[in-house]
Amino acid sequence: ARKARLNEIIRRLEAGKELTEEEEEFLARYGADARKTNIFRGILRAGGCTDLAAGVTKMLRCQDKKSPDAAYVDYAVKGTLLLTGVSIPGNQCNLFRRCIEVVEEAIDSKMVELEDEETCDEWTEAQEEKLLEIQSVLRGCGLAWILLSLAIKGKSPEQCRNRARKARLNQISRRLEAGKELTEEEKDFLAKYEAARAKDNERKSELYYANKARYDEIGSKDREELTEEEKDFLAKYEADRAKANEYGREWRSSNKARSEDIARRLAAREEVTKEEKDFLA
């Protein structure tokens, strides 16, 4: 019935009709309810529940005031702890609602944190392993990257999403360095990763030379002969080149500073991680 009501309102919107106050309130409630259901699904998955059938999450939320299944209580408690670090007693009244509230509060705090503080682009081995561990259980879940970022301090959902493939590559590389035999899934991942990287490099190379040729062609003309589109192309090309040069300088400066710091710590016989030794090498 709720789904039918939603579809009816969507059809009215598509037809350009103005919604009533009741319809607007329904949409707001429906969106908030769907968000809570997605969050709760993520909590249960993070807690170890891997066989959530369609509709089960919403049904469990409706049973919260009764006596929910002990297994799902355990999943909810473990999932909330993993994602937020908050421990909730299993005998908490309205346990599922409380778990959702804790995670919603953590999401709100995370968004404020990301606005007020700069995120760090460097990743430790422990952070990558945690990223992959939680990603494996949240895969396919709505709000997956937002929920995952809660468990990794200082990282945004976008950083987590962008790092996932690189983290998996680093994990497999560490297994190779340790002399471990790769699984078929890991071999398949490496093959696909290398193929994708080669294709991406080829695309970037083609784009670079095409843009360079056009830049040289436009640059050979008199300024008075240029069209507005050609002027815009020149301006964008030169701005992109300046930005790339600046990024290169910052990258080299950052790497130099880090290598000097690691070398200093080695000389002082301070503890240095394997990743830092590899970076220095």
mmCIF file of C-alpha atoms in Angstrom:
data_model
loop_
_atom_site.group_PDB
_atom_site.id
_atom_site.type_symbol
_atom_site.label_atom_id
_atom_site.label_comp_id
_atom_site.label_asym_id
_atom_site.label_seq_id
_atom_site.Cartn_x
_atom_site.Cartn_y
_atom_site.Cartn_z
ATOM 1 C CA ALA A 1 0.000 0.000 0.000
ATOM 2 C CA ARG A 2 2.805 2.440 0.895
ATOM 3 C CA LYS A 3 4.672 1.569 -2.287
ATOM 4 C CA ALA A 4 1.517 2.101 -4.347
ATOM 5 C CA ARG A 5 0.978 5.465 -2.661
ATOM 6 C CA LEU A 6 4.570 6.438 -3.431
ATOM 7 C CA ASN A 7 4.184 5.475 -7.096
ATOM 8 C CA GLU A 8 0.978 7.492 -7.289
ATOM 9 C CA ILE A 9 2.724 10.606 -5.944
ATOM 10 C CA ILE A 10 5.675 10.099 -8.314
ATOM 11 C CA ARG A 11 3.277 9.940 -11.270
ATOM 12 C CA ARG A 12 1.729 13.230 -10.124
ATOM 13 C CA LEU A 13 5.193 14.800 -9.916
ATOM 14 C CA GLU A 14 6.092 13.533 -13.392
ATOM 15 C CA ALA A 15 2.862 15.017 -14.700
ATOM 16 C CA GLY A 16 3.913 18.387 -13.287
ATOM 17 C CA LYS A 17 1.091 18.525 -10.743
ATOM 18 C CA GLU A 18 1.502 20.366 -7.461
ATOM 19 C CA LEU A 19 1.613 18.129 -4.385
ATOM 20 C CA THR A 20 -0.652 18.570 -1.411
ATOM 21 C CA GLU A 21 0.793 19.145 2.046
ATOM 22 C CA GLU A 22 -0.162 15.560 2.970
ATOM 23 C CA GLU A 23 1.698 14.182 -0.064
ATOM 24 C CA GLU A 24 4.821 16.185 0.765
ATOM 25 C CA GLU A 25 4.727 14.899 4.344
ATOM 26 C CA PHE A 26 4.319 11.332 3.066
ATOM 27 C CA LEU A 27 7.416 11.681 0.856
ATOM 28 C CA ALA A 28 9.459 13.051 3.760
ATOM 29 C CA ARG A 29 8.356 10.202 6.063
ATOM 30 C CA TYR A 30 8.936 7.593 3.366
ATOM 31 C CA GLY A 31 12.474 8.875 2.701
ATOM 32 C CA ALA A 32 13.387 8.951 6.393
ATOM 33 C CA ASP A 33 11.959 5.462 6.924
ATOM 34 C CA ALA A 34 13.857 4.063 3.943
ATOM 35 C CA ARG A 35 17.082 5.610 5.268
ATOM 36 C CA LYS A 36 16.605 4.005 8.691
ATOM 37 C CA THR A 37 15.937 0.632 7.059
ATOM 38 C CA ASN A 38 19.117 0.927 4.995
ATOM 39 C CA ILE A 39 21.125 1.872 8.079
ATOM 40 C CA PHE A 40 19.721 -1.055 10.039
ATOM 41 C CA ARG A 41 20.497 -3.443 7.162
ATOM 42 C CA GLY A 42 24.093 -2.193 7.228
ATOM 43 C CA ILE A 43 24.297 -2.639 11.004
ATOM 44 C CA LEU A 44 23.113 -6.253 10.791
ATOM 45 C CA ARG A 45 25.522 -7.047 7.966
ATOM 46 C CA ALA A 46 28.433 -5.453 9.812
ATOM 47 C CA GLY A 47 27.500 -7.616 12.782
ATOM 48 C CA GLY A 48 27.832 -10.792 10.710
ATOM 49 C CA CYS A 49 24.339 -11.371 9.290
ATOM 50 C CA THR A 50 24.944 -12.452 5.695
ATOM 51 C CA ASP A 51 21.579 -13.968 4.747
ATOM 52 C CA LEU A 52 19.164 -11.028 4.975
ATOM 53 C CA ALA A 53 16.197 -11.813 2.742
ATOM 54 C CA ALA A 54 14.170 -9.014 1.167
ATOM 55 C CA GLY A 55 11.801 -7.378 3.656
ATOM 56 C CA VAL A 56 13.402 -8.966 6.735
ATOM 57 C CA THR A 57 15.083 -5.747 7.896
ATOM 58 C CA LYS A 58 11.839 -3.800 7.906
ATOM 59 C CA MET A 59 10.012 -6.664 9.605
ATOM 60 C CA LEU A 60 12.623 -6.755 12.379
ATOM 61 C CA ARG A 61 12.233 -3.031 12.960
ATOM 62 C CA CYS A 62 8.499 -3.588 13.484
ATOM 63 C CA GLN A 63 9.229 -6.349 16.032
ATOM 64 C CA ASP A 64 11.568 -4.158 18.074
ATOM 65 C CA LYS A 65 9.068 -3.537 20.892
ATOM 66 C CA LYS A 66 8.333 -7.255 21.225
ATOM 67 C CA SER A 67 10.939 -9.953 21.831
ATOM 68 C CA PRO A 68 13.266 -9.874 18.817
ATOM 69 C CA ASP A 69 15.235 -12.958 17.782
ATOM 70 C CA ALA A 70 18.384 -13.345 19.938
ATOM 71 C CA ALA A 71 20.577 -13.892 16.863
ATOM 72 C CA TYR A 72 19.522 -10.560 15.336
ATOM 73 C CA VAL A 73 20.042 -8.844 18.689
ATOM 74 C CA ASP A 74 23.623 -10.142 18.655
ATOM 75 C CA TYR A 75 24.137 -8.981 15.067
ATOM 76 C CA ALA A 76 22.794 -5.505 15.895
ATOM 77 C CA VAL A 77 24.995 -5.092 18.971
ATOM 78 C CA LYS A 78 28.141 -6.307 17.174
ATOM 79 C CA GLY A 79 27.439 -4.235 14.068
ATOM 80 C CA THR A 80 26.878 -1.022 16.022
ATOM 81 C CA LEU A 81 30.093 -1.621 17.973
ATOM 82 C CA LEU A 82 32.125 -2.266 14.818
ATOM 83 C CA LEU A 83 30.821 0.804 12.983
ATOM 84 C CA THR A 84 30.761 3.336 15.831
ATOM 85 C CA GLY A 85 32.710 1.890 18.752
ATOM 86 C CA VAL A 86 29.598 2.256 20.934
ATOM 87 C CA SER A 87 28.619 -0.774 23.018
ATOM 88 C CA ILE A 88 24.884 -1.225 23.588
ATOM 89 C CA PRO A 89 23.569 -3.754 26.145
ATOM 90 C CA GLY A 90 21.677 -6.639 24.566
ATOM 91 C CA ASN A 91 18.788 -6.153 26.993
ATOM 92 C CA GLN A 92 18.318 -2.493 25.989
ATOM 93 C CA CYS A 93 14.679 -1.533 25.546
ATOM 94 C CA ASN A 94 13.849 -0.935 21.855
ATOM 95 C CA LEU A 95 17.336 -2.196 21.024
ATOM 96 C CA PHE A 96 17.072 -1.960 17.238
ATOM 97 C CA ARG A 97 15.810 1.625 17.359
ATOM 98 C CA ARG A 98 18.650 2.559 19.712
ATOM 99 C CA CYS A 99 21.243 0.986 17.379
ATOM 100 C CA ILE A 100 19.866 2.995 14.457
ATOM 101 C CA GLU A 101 19.905 6.197 16.545
ATOM 102 C CA VAL A 102 23.557 5.626 17.536
ATOM 103 C CA VAL A 103 24.629 5.092 13.928
ATOM 104 C CA GLU A 104 22.574 8.106 12.710
ATOM 105 C CA GLU A 105 24.253 10.265 15.358
ATOM 106 C CA ALA A 106 27.654 8.940 14.235
ATOM 107 C CA ILE A 107 26.850 9.782 10.600
ATOM 108 C CA ASP A 108 25.825 13.331 11.563
ATOM 109 C CA SER A 109 29.022 13.761 13.607
ATOM 110 C CA LYS A 110 31.083 12.401 10.722
ATOM 111 C CA MET A 111 29.599 14.905 8.292
ATOM 112 C CA VAL A 112 30.360 17.780 10.685
ATOM 113 C CA GLU A 113 33.868 16.425 11.223
ATOM 114 C CA LEU A 114 34.511 16.302 7.470
ATOM 115 C CA GLU A 115 33.372 19.922 7.122
ATOM 116 C CA ASP A 116 35.526 21.195 9.999
ATOM 117 C CA GLU A 117 38.679 19.069 9.613
ATOM 118 C CA GLU A 118 40.943 18.106 6.737
ATOM 119 C CA THR A 119 41.061 14.425 5.867
ATOM 120 C CA CYS A 120 44.351 12.562 5.512
ATOM 121 C CA ASP A 121 45.132 10.951 2.148
ATOM 122 C CA GLU A 122 47.698 8.542 3.586
ATOM 123 C CA TRP A 123 46.521 5.054 4.507
ATOM 124 C CA THR A 124 48.095 2.613 6.942
ATOM 125 C CA GLU A 125 48.066 -1.136 6.397
ATOM 126 C CA ALA A 126 45.685 -1.534 9.364
ATOM 127 C CA GLN A 127 43.242 0.983 7.855
ATOM 128 C CA GLU A 128 43.297 -0.798 4.499
ATOM 129 C CA GLU A 129 42.663 -4.169 6.131
ATOM 130 C CA LYS A 130 39.748 -2.733 8.108
ATOM 131 C CA LEU A 131 38.372 -1.118 4.951
ATOM 132 C CA LEU A 132 38.400 -4.447 3.103
ATOM 133 C CA GLU A 133 36.995 -6.384 6.062
ATOM 134 C CA ILE A 134 33.954 -4.134 6.438
ATOM 135 C CA GLN A 135 33.493 -3.645 2.688
ATOM 136 C CA SER A 136 33.145 -7.403 2.233
ATOM 137 C CA VAL A 137 30.129 -7.543 4.563
ATOM 138 C CA LEU A 138 28.522 -4.271 3.423
ATOM 139 C CA ARG A 139 28.863 -4.890 -0.324
ATOM 140 C CA GLY A 140 25.570 -4.124 -2.073
ATOM 141 C CA CYS A 141 24.121 -2.403 0.992
ATOM 142 C CA GLY A 142 22.620 1.075 0.685
ATOM 143 C CA LEU A 143 24.758 3.767 2.368
ATOM 144 C CA ALA A 144 27.666 1.256 2.404
ATOM 145 C CA TRP A 145 30.465 3.813 1.998
ATOM 146 C CA ILE A 146 28.980 6.207 4.556
ATOM 147 C CA LEU A 147 28.658 3.400 7.102
ATOM 148 C CA LEU A 148 32.135 2.090 6.305
ATOM 149 C CA SER A 149 33.733 5.504 6.786
ATOM 150 C CA LEU A 150 32.357 5.625 10.345
ATOM 151 C CA ALA A 151 34.751 2.845 11.322
ATOM 152 C CA ILE A 152 37.834 4.526 9.811
ATOM 153 C CA LYS A 153 38.689 7.774 11.547
ATOM 154 C CA GLY A 154 39.741 10.671 9.350
ATOM 155 C CA LYS A 155 38.462 9.155 6.099
ATOM 156 C CA SER A 156 35.498 10.329 4.062
ATOM 157 C CA PRO A 157 33.066 8.017 2.239
ATOM 158 C CA GLU A 158 34.601 9.142 -1.055
ATOM 159 C CA GLN A 159 38.138 8.337 0.139
ATOM 160 C CA CYS A 160 37.016 4.865 1.221
ATOM 161 C CA ARG A 161 35.354 4.198 -2.130
ATOM 162 C CA ASN A 162 38.386 5.444 -4.077
ATOM 163 C CA ARG A 163 40.842 3.438 -1.954
ATOM 164 C CA ALA A 164 39.050 0.074 -2.042
ATOM 165 C CA ARG A 165 40.668 -1.309 -5.240
ATOM 166 C CA LYS A 166 44.123 -0.017 -4.292
ATOM 167 C CA ALA A 167 43.756 -1.503 -0.801
ATOM 168 C CA ARG A 168 42.845 -4.878 -2.310
ATOM 169 C CA LEU A 169 45.873 -4.688 -4.598
ATOM 170 C CA ASN A 170 48.149 -3.877 -1.659
ATOM 171 C CA GLN A 171 46.686 -6.773 0.343
ATOM 172 C CA ILE A 172 47.370 -9.228 -2.489
ATOM 173 C CA SER A 173 50.879 -7.784 -2.965
ATOM 174 C CA ARG A 174 51.636 -8.384 0.711
ATOM 175 C CA ARG A 175 50.514 -11.996 0.352
ATOM 176 C CA LEU A 176 52.811 -12.416 -2.652
ATOM 177 C CA GLU A 177 55.751 -10.906 -0.761
ATOM 178 C CA ALA A 178 55.093 -13.328 2.091
ATOM 179 C CA GLY A 179 55.314 -16.252 -0.373
ATOM 180 C CA LYS A 180 51.659 -17.208 -0.030
ATOM 181 C CA GLU A 181 49.761 -18.841 -2.867
ATOM 182 C CA LEU A 182 47.027 -16.694 -4.372
ATOM 183 C CA THR A 183 43.435 -17.848 -4.671
ATOM 184 C CA GLU A 184 41.676 -17.911 -8.047
ATOM 185 C CA GLU A 185 39.704 -14.819 -6.995
ATOM 186 C CA GLU A 186 42.935 -12.959 -6.199
ATOM 187 C CA LYS A 187 44.529 -13.982 -9.512
ATOM 188 C CA ASP A 188 41.396 -12.842 -11.323
ATOM 189 C CA PHE A 189 41.473 -9.508 -9.456
ATOM 190 C CA LEU A 190 45.115 -8.913 -10.430
ATOM 191 C CA ALA A 191 44.424 -9.710 -14.079
ATOM 192 C CA LYS A 192 41.422 -7.363 -14.200
ATOM 193 C CA TYR A 193 43.297 -4.639 -12.302
ATOM 194 C CA GLU A 194 46.250 -4.725 -14.700
ATOM 195 C CA ALA A 195 43.942 -4.790 -17.744
ATOM 196 C CA ALA A 196 41.951 -1.820 -16.407
ATOM 197 C CA ARG A 197 45.122 0.123 -15.605
ATOM 198 C CA ALA A 198 46.575 -0.535 -19.061
ATOM 199 C CA LYS A 199 43.332 0.577 -20.689
ATOM 200 C CA ASP A 200 43.178 3.699 -18.520
ATOM 201 C CA ASN A 201 46.809 4.576 -19.282
ATOM 202 C CA GLU A 202 46.156 4.103 -22.999
ATOM 203 C CA ARG A 203 43.082 6.351 -22.809
ATOM 204 C CA LYS A 204 45.011 9.034 -20.905
ATOM 205 C CA SER A 205 47.898 8.841 -23.377
ATOM 206 C CA GLU A 206 45.576 9.220 -26.370
ATOM 207 C CA LEU A 207 43.793 12.140 -24.727
ATOM 208 C CA TYR A 208 47.096 13.803 -23.824
ATOM 209 C CA TYR A 209 48.503 13.632 -27.358
ATOM 210 C CA ALA A 210 45.188 14.679 -28.922
ATOM 211 C CA ASN A 211 44.963 17.718 -26.642
ATOM 212 C CA LYS A 212 48.658 18.530 -27.174
ATOM 213 C CA ALA A 213 48.235 18.391 -30.964
ATOM 214 C CA ARG A 214 45.194 20.646 -30.801
ATOM 215 C CA TYR A 215 46.988 23.052 -28.453
ATOM 216 C CA ASP A 216 49.915 23.318 -30.881
ATOM 217 C CA GLU A 217 47.519 23.783 -33.803
ATOM 218 C CA ILE A 218 45.573 26.572 -32.078
ATOM 219 C CA GLY A 219 48.792 28.115 -30.766
ATOM 220 C CA SER A 220 50.100 28.518 -34.309
ATOM 221 C CA LYS A 221 47.217 30.853 -35.186
ATOM 222 C CA ASP A 222 47.024 34.566 -34.576
ATOM 223 C CA ARG A 223 45.053 35.470 -31.474
ATOM 224 C CA GLU A 224 42.680 37.594 -33.533
ATOM 225 C CA GLU A 225 41.703 34.545 -35.633
ATOM 226 C CA LEU A 226 40.703 32.357 -32.711
ATOM 227 C CA THR A 227 37.096 31.471 -32.023
ATOM 228 C CA GLU A 228 35.666 31.715 -28.504
ATOM 229 C CA GLU A 229 35.735 27.899 -28.222
ATOM 230 C CA GLU A 230 39.451 27.832 -29.171
ATOM 231 C CA LYS A 231 40.255 30.558 -26.643
ATOM 232 C CA ASP A 232 38.414 28.578 -23.964
ATOM 233 C CA PHE A 233 40.358 25.432 -24.940
ATOM 234 C CA LEU A 234 43.697 27.242 -24.664
ATOM 235 C CA ALA A 235 42.797 28.718 -21.284
ATOM 236 C CA LYS A 236 41.641 25.365 -19.906
ATOM 237 C CA TYR A 237 44.663 23.505 -21.294
ATOM 238 C CA GLU A 238 47.111 25.968 -19.767
ATOM 239 C CA ALA A 239 45.239 25.982 -16.444
ATOM 240 C CA ASP A 240 45.243 22.156 -16.346
ATOM 241 C CA ARG A 241 48.958 22.055 -17.176
ATOM 242 C CA ALA A 242 49.750 24.573 -14.424
ATOM 243 C CA LYS A 243 47.654 22.559 -11.959
ATOM 244 C CA ALA A 244 49.444 19.325 -12.943
ATOM 245 C CA ASN A 245 52.837 20.972 -12.505
ATOM 246 C CA GLU A 246 51.823 22.311 -9.091
ATOM 247 C CA TYR A 247 50.562 18.872 -8.044
ATOM 248 C CA GLY A 248 53.861 17.337 -9.193
ATOM 249 C CA ARG A 249 55.858 19.814 -7.113
ATOM 250 C CA GLU A 250 53.693 19.196 -4.035
ATOM 251 C CA TRP A 251 53.932 15.426 -4.511
ATOM 252 C CA ARG A 252 57.739 15.504 -4.783
ATOM 253 C CA SER A 253 58.009 17.844 -1.798
ATOM 254 C CA SER A 254 55.709 15.641 0.297
ATOM 255 C CA ASN A 255 57.603 12.470 -0.625
ATOM 256 C CA LYS A 256 60.932 14.124 0.130
ATOM 257 C CA ALA A 257 59.732 15.303 3.545
ATOM 258 C CA ARG A 258 58.387 11.850 4.376
ATOM 259 C CA SER A 259 61.555 10.050 3.257
ATOM 260 C CA GLU A 260 63.693 12.427 5.331
ATOM 261 C CA ASP A 261 61.470 11.814 8.375
ATOM 262 C CA ILE A 262 61.704 8.017 7.992
ATOM 263 C CA ALA A 263 65.485 8.184 7.470
ATOM 264 C CA ARG A 264 65.850 10.340 10.596
ATOM 265 C CA ARG A 265 63.835 7.868 12.660
ATOM 266 C CA LEU A 266 65.878 4.959 11.333
ATOM 267 C CA ALA A 267 69.094 6.761 12.255
ATOM 268 C CA ALA A 268 67.699 7.367 15.745
ATOM 269 C CA ARG A 269 66.743 3.644 15.904
ATOM 270 C CA GLU A 270 63.093 4.504 16.363
ATOM 271 C CA GLU A 271 60.367 2.075 15.319
ATOM 272 C CA VAL A 272 59.588 2.140 11.591
ATOM 273 C CA THR A 273 56.824 0.121 9.906
ATOM 274 C CA LYS A 274 57.413 -2.223 6.949
ATOM 275 C CA GLU A 275 55.321 0.079 4.748
ATOM 276 C CA GLU A 276 57.629 2.988 5.653
ATOM 277 C CA LYS A 277 60.739 0.919 4.856
ATOM 278 C CA ASP A 278 59.193 -0.041 1.510
ATOM 279 C CA PHE A 279 58.396 3.628 0.819
ATOM 280 C CA LEU A 280 61.980 4.644 1.591
ATOM 281 C CA ALA A 281 63.355 1.888 -0.663
#
